mmCIF file of C-alpha atoms in Angstrom:
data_model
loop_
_atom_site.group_PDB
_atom_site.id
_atom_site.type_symbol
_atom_site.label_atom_id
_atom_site.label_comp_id
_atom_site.label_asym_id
_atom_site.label_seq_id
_atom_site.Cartn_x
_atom_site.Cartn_y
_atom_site.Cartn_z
ATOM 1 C CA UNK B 1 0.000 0.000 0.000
ATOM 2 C CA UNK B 2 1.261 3.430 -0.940
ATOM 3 C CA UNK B 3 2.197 5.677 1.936
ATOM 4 C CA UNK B 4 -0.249 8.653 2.457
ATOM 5 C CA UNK B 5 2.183 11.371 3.343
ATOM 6 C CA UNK B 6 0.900 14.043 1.228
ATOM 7 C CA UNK B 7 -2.025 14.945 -0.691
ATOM 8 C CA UNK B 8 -1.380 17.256 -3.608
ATOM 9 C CA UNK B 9 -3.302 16.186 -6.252
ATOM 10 C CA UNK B 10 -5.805 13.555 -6.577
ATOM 11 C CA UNK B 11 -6.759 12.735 -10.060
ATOM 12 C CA UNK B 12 -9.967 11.169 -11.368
ATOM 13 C CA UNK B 13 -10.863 9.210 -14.406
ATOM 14 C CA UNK B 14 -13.368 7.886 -15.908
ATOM 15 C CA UNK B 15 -13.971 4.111 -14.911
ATOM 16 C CA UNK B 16 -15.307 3.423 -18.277
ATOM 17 C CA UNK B 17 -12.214 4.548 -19.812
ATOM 18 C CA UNK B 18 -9.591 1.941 -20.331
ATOM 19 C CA UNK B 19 -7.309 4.427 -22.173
ATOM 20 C CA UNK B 20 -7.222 6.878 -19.786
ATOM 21 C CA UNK B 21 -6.577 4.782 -17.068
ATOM 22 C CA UNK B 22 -3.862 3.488 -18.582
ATOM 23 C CA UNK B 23 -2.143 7.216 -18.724
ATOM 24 C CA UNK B 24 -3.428 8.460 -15.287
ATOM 25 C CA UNK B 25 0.085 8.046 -14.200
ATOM 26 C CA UNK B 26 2.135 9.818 -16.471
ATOM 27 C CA UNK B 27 1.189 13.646 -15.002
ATOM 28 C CA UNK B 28 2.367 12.148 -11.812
ATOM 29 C CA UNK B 29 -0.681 12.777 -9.191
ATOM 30 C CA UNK B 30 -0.065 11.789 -5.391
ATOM 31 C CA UNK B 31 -3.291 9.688 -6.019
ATOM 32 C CA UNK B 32 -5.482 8.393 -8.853
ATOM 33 C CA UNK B 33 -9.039 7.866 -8.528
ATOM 34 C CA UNK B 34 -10.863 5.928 -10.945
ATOM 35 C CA UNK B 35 -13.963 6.537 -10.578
ATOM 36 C CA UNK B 36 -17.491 4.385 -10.995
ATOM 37 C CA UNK B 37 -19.807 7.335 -9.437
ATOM 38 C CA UNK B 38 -20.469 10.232 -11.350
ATOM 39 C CA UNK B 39 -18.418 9.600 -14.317
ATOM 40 C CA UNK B 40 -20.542 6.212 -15.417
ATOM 41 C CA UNK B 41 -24.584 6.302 -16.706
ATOM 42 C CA UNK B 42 -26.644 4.398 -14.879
ATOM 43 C CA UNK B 43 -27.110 1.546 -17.660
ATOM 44 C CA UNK B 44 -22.935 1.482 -17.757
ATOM 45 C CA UNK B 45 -22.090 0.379 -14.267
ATOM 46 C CA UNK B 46 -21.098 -2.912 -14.340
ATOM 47 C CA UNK B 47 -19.208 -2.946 -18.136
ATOM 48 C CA UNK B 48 -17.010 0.117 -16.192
ATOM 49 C CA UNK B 49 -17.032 -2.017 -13.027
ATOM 50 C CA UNK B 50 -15.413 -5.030 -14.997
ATOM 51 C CA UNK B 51 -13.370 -2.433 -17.083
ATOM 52 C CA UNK B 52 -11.504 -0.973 -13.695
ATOM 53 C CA UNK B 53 -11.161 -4.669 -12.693
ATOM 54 C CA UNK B 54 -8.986 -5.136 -15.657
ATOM 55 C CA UNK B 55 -7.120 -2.042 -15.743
ATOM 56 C CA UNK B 56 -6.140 -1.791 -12.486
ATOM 57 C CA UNK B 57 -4.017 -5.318 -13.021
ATOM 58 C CA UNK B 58 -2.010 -3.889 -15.571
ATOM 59 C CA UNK B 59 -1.953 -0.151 -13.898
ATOM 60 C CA UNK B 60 1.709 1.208 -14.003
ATOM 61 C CA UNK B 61 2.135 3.946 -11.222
ATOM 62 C CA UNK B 62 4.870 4.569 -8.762
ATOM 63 C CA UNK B 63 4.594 2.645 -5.871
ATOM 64 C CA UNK B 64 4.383 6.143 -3.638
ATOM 65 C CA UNK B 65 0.901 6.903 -5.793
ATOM 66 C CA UNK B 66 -2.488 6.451 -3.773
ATOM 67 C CA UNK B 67 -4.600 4.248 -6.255
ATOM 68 C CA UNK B 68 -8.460 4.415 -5.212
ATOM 69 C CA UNK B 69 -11.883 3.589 -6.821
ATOM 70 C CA UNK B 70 -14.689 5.686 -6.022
ATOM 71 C CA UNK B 71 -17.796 3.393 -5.867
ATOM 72 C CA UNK B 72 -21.727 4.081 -5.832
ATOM 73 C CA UNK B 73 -22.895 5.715 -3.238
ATOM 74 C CA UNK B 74 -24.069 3.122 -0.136
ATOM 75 C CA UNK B 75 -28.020 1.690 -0.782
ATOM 76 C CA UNK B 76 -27.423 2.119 -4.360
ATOM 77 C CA UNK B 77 -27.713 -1.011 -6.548
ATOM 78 C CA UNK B 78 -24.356 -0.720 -7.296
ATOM 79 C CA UNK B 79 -22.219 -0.490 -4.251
ATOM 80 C CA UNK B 80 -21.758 -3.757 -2.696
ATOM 81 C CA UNK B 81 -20.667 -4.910 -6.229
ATOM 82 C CA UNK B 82 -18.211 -2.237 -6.918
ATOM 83 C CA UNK B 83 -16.614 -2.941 -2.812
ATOM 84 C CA UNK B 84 -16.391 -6.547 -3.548
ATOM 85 C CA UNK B 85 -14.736 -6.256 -6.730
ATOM 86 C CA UNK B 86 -12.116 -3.565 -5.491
ATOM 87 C CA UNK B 87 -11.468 -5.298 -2.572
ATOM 88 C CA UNK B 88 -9.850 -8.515 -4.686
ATOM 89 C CA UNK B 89 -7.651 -5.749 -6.830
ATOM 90 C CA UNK B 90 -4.185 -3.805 -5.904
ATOM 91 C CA UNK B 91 -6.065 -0.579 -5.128
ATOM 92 C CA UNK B 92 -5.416 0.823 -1.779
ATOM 93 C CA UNK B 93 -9.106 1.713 -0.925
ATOM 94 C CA UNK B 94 -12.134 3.552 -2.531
ATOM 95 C CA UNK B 95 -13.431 6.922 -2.410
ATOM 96 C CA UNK B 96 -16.751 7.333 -0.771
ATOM 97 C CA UNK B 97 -19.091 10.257 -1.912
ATOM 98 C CA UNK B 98 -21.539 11.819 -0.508
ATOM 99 C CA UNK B 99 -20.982 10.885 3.238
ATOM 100 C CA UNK B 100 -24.040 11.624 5.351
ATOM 101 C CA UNK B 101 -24.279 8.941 7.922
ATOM 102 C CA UNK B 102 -21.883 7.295 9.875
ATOM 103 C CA UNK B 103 -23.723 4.080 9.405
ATOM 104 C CA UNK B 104 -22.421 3.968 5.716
ATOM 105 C CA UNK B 105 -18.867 3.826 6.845
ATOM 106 C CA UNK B 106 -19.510 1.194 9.329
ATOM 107 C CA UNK B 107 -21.249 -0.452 6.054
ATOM 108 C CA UNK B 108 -18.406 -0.173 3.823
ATOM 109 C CA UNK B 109 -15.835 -1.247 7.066
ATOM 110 C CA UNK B 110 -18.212 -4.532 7.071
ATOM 111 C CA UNK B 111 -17.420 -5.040 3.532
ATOM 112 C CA UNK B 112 -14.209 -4.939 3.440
ATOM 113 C CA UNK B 113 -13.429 -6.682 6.400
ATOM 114 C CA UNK B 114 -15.786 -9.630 4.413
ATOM 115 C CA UNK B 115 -13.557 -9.644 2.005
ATOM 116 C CA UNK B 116 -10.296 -9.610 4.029
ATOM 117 C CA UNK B 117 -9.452 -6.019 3.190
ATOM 118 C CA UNK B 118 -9.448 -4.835 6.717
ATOM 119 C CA UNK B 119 -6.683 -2.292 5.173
ATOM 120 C CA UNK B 120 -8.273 -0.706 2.538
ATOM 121 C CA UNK B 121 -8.244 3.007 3.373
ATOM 122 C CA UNK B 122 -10.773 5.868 2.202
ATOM 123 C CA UNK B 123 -11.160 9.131 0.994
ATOM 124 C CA UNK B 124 -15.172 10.629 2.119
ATOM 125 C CA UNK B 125 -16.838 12.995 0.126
ATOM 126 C CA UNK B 126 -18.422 16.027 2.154
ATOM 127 C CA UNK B 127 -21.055 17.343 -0.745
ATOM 128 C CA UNK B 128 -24.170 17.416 0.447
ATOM 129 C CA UNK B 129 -25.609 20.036 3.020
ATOM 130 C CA UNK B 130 -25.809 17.245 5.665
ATOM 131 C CA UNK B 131 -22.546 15.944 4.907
ATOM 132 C CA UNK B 132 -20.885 19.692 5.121
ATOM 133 C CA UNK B 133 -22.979 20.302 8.498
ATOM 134 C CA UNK B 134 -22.528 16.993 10.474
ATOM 135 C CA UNK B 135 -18.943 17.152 8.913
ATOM 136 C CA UNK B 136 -17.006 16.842 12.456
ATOM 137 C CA UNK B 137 -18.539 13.942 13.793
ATOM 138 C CA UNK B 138 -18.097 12.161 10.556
ATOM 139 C CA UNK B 139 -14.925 12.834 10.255
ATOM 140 C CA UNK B 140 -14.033 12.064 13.988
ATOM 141 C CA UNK B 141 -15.895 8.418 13.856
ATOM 142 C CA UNK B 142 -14.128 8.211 10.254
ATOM 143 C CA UNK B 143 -11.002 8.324 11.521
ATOM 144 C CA UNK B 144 -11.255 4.979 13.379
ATOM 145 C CA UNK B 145 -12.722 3.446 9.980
ATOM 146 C CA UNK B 146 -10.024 4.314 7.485
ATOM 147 C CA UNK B 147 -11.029 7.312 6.572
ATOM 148 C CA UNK B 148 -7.794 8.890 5.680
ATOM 149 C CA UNK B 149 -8.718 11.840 3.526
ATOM 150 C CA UNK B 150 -11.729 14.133 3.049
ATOM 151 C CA UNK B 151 -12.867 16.683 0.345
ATOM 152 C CA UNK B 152 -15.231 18.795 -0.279
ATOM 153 C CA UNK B 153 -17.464 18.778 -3.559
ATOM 154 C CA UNK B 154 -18.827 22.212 -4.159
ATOM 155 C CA UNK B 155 -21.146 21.411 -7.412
ATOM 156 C CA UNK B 156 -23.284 18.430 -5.317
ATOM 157 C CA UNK B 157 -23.360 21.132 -2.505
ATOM 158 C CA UNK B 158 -24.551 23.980 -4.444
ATOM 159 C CA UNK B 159 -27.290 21.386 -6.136
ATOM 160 C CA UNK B 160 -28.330 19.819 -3.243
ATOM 161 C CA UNK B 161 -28.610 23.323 -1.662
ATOM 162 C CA UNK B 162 -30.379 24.772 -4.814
ATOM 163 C CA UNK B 163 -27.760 27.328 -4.616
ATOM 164 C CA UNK B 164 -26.022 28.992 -7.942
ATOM 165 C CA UNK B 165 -22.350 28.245 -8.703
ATOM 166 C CA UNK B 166 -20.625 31.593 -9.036
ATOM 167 C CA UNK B 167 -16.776 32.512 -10.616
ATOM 168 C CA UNK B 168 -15.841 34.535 -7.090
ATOM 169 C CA UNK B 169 -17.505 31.281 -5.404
ATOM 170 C CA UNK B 170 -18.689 33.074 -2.230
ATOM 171 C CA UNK B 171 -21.664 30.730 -2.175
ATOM 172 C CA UNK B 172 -19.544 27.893 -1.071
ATOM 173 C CA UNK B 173 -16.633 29.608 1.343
ATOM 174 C CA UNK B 174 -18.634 28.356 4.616
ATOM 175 C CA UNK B 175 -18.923 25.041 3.066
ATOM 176 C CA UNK B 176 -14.816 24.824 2.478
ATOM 177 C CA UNK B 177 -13.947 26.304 5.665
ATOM 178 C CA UNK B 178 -16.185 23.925 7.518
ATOM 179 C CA UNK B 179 -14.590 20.755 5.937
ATOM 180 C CA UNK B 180 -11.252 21.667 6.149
ATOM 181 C CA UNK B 181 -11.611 22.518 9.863
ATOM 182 C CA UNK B 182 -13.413 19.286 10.377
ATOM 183 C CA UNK B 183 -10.297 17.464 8.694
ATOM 184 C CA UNK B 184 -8.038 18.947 10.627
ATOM 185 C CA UNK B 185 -9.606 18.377 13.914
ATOM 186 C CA UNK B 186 -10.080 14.688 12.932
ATOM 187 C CA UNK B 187 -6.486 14.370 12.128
ATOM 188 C CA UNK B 188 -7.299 13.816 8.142
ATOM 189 C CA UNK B 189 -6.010 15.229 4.915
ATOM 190 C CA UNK B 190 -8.276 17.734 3.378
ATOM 191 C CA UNK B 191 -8.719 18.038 -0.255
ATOM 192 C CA UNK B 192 -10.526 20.935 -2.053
ATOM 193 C CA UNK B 193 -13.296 21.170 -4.877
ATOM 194 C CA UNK B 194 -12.987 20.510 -8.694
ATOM 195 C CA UNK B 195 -12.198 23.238 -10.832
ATOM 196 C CA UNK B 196 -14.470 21.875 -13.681
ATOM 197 C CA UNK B 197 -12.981 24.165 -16.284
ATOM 198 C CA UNK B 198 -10.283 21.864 -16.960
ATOM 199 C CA UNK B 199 -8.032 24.293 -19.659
ATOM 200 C CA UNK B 200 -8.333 27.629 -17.562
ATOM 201 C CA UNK B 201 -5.181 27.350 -15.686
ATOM 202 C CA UNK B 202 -5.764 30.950 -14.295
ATOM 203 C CA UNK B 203 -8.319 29.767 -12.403
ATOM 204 C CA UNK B 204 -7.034 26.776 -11.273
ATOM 205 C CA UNK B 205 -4.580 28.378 -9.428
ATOM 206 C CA UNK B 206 -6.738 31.508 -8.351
ATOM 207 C CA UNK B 207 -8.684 28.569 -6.523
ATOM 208 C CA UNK B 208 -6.127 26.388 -5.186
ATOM 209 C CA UNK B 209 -4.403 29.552 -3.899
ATOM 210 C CA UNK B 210 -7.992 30.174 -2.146
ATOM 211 C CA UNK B 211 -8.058 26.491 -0.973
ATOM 212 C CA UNK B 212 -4.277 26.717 0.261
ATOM 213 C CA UNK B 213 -5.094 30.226 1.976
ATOM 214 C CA UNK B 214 -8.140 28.295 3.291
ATOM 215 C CA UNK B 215 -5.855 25.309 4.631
ATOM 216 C CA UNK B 216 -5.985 22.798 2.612
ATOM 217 C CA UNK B 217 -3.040 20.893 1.118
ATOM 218 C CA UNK B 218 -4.393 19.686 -1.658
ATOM 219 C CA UNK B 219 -7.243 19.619 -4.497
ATOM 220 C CA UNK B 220 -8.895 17.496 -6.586
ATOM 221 C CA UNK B 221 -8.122 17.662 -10.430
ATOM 222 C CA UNK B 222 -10.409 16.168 -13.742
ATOM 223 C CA UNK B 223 -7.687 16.938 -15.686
ATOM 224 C CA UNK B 224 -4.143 15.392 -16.205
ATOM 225 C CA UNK B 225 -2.739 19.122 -16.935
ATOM 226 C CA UNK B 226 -4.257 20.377 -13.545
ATOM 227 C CA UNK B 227 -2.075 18.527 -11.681
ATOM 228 C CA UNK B 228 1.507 20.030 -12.263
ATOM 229 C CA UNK B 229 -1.145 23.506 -11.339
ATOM 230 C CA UNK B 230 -1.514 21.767 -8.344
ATOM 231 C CA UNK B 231 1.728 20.631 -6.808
ATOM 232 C CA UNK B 232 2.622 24.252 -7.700
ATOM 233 C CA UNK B 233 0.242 25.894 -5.258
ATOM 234 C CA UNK B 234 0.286 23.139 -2.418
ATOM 235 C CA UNK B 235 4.906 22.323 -2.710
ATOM 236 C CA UNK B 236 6.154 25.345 -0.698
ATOM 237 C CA UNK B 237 8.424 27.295 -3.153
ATOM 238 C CA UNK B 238 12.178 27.625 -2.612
ATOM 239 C CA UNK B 239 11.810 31.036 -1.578
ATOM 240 C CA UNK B 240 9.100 29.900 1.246
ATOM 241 C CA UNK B 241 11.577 27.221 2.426
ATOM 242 C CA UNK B 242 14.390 30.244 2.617
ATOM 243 C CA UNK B 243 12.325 32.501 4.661
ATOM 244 C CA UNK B 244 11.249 29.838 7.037
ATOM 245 C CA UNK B 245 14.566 28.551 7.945
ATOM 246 C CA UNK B 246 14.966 32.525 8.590
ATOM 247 C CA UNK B 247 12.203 32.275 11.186
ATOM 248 C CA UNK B 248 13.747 29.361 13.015
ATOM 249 C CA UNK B 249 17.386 30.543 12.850
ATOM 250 C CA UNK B 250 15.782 34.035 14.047
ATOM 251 C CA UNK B 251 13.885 32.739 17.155
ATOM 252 C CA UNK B 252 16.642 29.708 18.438
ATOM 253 C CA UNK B 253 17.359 31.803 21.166
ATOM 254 C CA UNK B 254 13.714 33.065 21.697
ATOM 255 C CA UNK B 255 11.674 35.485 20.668
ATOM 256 C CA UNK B 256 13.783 37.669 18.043
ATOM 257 C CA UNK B 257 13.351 39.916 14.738
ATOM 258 C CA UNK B 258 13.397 39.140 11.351
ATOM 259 C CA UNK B 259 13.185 41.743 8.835
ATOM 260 C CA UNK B 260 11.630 44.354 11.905
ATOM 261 C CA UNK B 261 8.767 41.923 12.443
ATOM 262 C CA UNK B 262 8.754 39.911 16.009
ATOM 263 C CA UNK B 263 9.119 36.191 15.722
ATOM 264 C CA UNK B 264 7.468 34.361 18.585
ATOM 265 C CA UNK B 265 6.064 30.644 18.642
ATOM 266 C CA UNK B 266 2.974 30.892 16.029
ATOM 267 C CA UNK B 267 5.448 31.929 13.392
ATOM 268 C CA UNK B 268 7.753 28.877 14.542
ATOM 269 C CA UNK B 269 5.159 26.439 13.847
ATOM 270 C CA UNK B 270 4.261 28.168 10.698
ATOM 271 C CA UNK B 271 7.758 27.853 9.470
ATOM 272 C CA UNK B 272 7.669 23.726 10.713
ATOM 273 C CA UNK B 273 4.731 23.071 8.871
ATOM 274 C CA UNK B 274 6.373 24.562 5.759
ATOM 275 C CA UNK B 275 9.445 22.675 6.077
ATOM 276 C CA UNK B 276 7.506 19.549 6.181
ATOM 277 C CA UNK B 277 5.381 20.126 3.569
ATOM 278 C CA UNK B 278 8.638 20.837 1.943
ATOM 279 C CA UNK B 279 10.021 17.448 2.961
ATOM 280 C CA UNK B 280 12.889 19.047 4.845
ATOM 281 C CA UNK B 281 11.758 18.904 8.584
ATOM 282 C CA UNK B 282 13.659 21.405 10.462
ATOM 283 C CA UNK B 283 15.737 21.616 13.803
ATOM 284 C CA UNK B 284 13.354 20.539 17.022
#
């Protein structure tokens, strides 16, 4: 199983797609999701069911990439058929949408633990207004059912809300904040929304700057090209790095000064979360 140190990108495909799954890995995303949900018609399930099945043997990824399948959503015709058959393939776990009751995580933890894949980990999708509010105690009770990861999907929000989908995207900064302080309080990676218009690479990173302003490390991507956007916004840049060794050389000895400005402990921690983001963990 790949180790989930970092969530940058996660990349979804079409499950009915056997030639893009076979590429997902050459844009190099910390994760690939191929996905049975909302990228497959109703009448399609089970060909794209059989066709992930299939790719997923021959799938050619680094070992370090998260490979998940997002299945139908729990009570669906569909979902105990898409657990059993990821459970007897190399993928490290599924992606869950549209989280709204514990009870479906205890479900899918049944499941797996039927097929003896008490290690499959997942990702839960926080997109409906139920999902967004109860958020916390999902996540918390998640935590303990191998839920590793959580993001937020604005457009099922903003539906299921009957709510209007905006450029400035106002309409769904509660929603964000509220997930990604749920993650972090249940000790899980947070991922932000799609940016569903998958050649504007201006407002990719207008967004993921929002979502990395926000607190999030990462974001979900539909395209292969928004994930290079991605690891841009969410890999601290070399300059970032520079100034927070600054802040830790400044304060060894205590409060001191860097550039007039006091350093004290917030801007310590600050500067160690960079670092490891950074993958160069500084001095204790």
């Amino acid at each position: 199983m790949a180790e989930i140190a970092a969530l940058r990108s996660l990349l979804f495909v079409p499950g009915g797609r056997a030639d893009m799954i076979a590429k997902v890995g050459r844009s190099g995303p910390d994760g690939v999701v191929l996905d049975l949900e909302d990228a497959v018609a109703a009448g399609d399930k089970d060909t794209a069911r059989r066709t992930v099945v299939e790719a997923l043997a021959e799938l050619e990824v680094p070992a370090s990439t998260l490979v998940l399948v997002r299945v139908n959503v729990p009570g669906s015709p569909w979902f105990a058929d898409d657990v059993a058959a990821v459970a007897g393939t190399r993928a490290d776990g599924v992606v869950l949408p549209k989280l709204e009751r514990g009870g479906q995580l205890a479900e899918l933890q049944a499941l797996f633990a039927h097929h003896d894949r008490p290690d499959a980990v997942v990702v839960a999708g926080l997109e409906t207004a139920i999902g967004v509010a109860d958020s916390r105690e999902l996540l918390t009770a998640g935590a303990a059912m191998g839920v590793v990861a959580a993001y937020f999907g604005a457009e099922d929000y903003v539906a299921d809300l009957g709510g209007r989908r905006t450029a400035e995207g106002i309409e769904v900064l509660y929603a964000r904040s509220r997930v990604v302080l749920a993650a972090r309080l249940a000790g899980v990676i947070a991922l932000d929304q799609v940016v569903v218009a998958v050649h504007d690479d201006d407002a990719f990173l207008a967004d993921a700057e929002r979502a990395r302003a926000l607190g999030f490390p990462g974001k979900l991507c539909l395209h292969p090209r928004q994930v290079a956007l991605a690891h841009r916004v969410f890999t601290p840049s070399g300059e970032e790095v520079t100034h927070a060794r600054a802040v830790l050389a400044a304060a060894a000895d205590g409060a001191g000064l860097l550039d007039g400005e006091m350093i004290d402990d917030v801007h310590v921690r600050m500067a160690r979360a960079v670092l490891a983001r950074a993958g160069q963990p500084g001095p204790p």
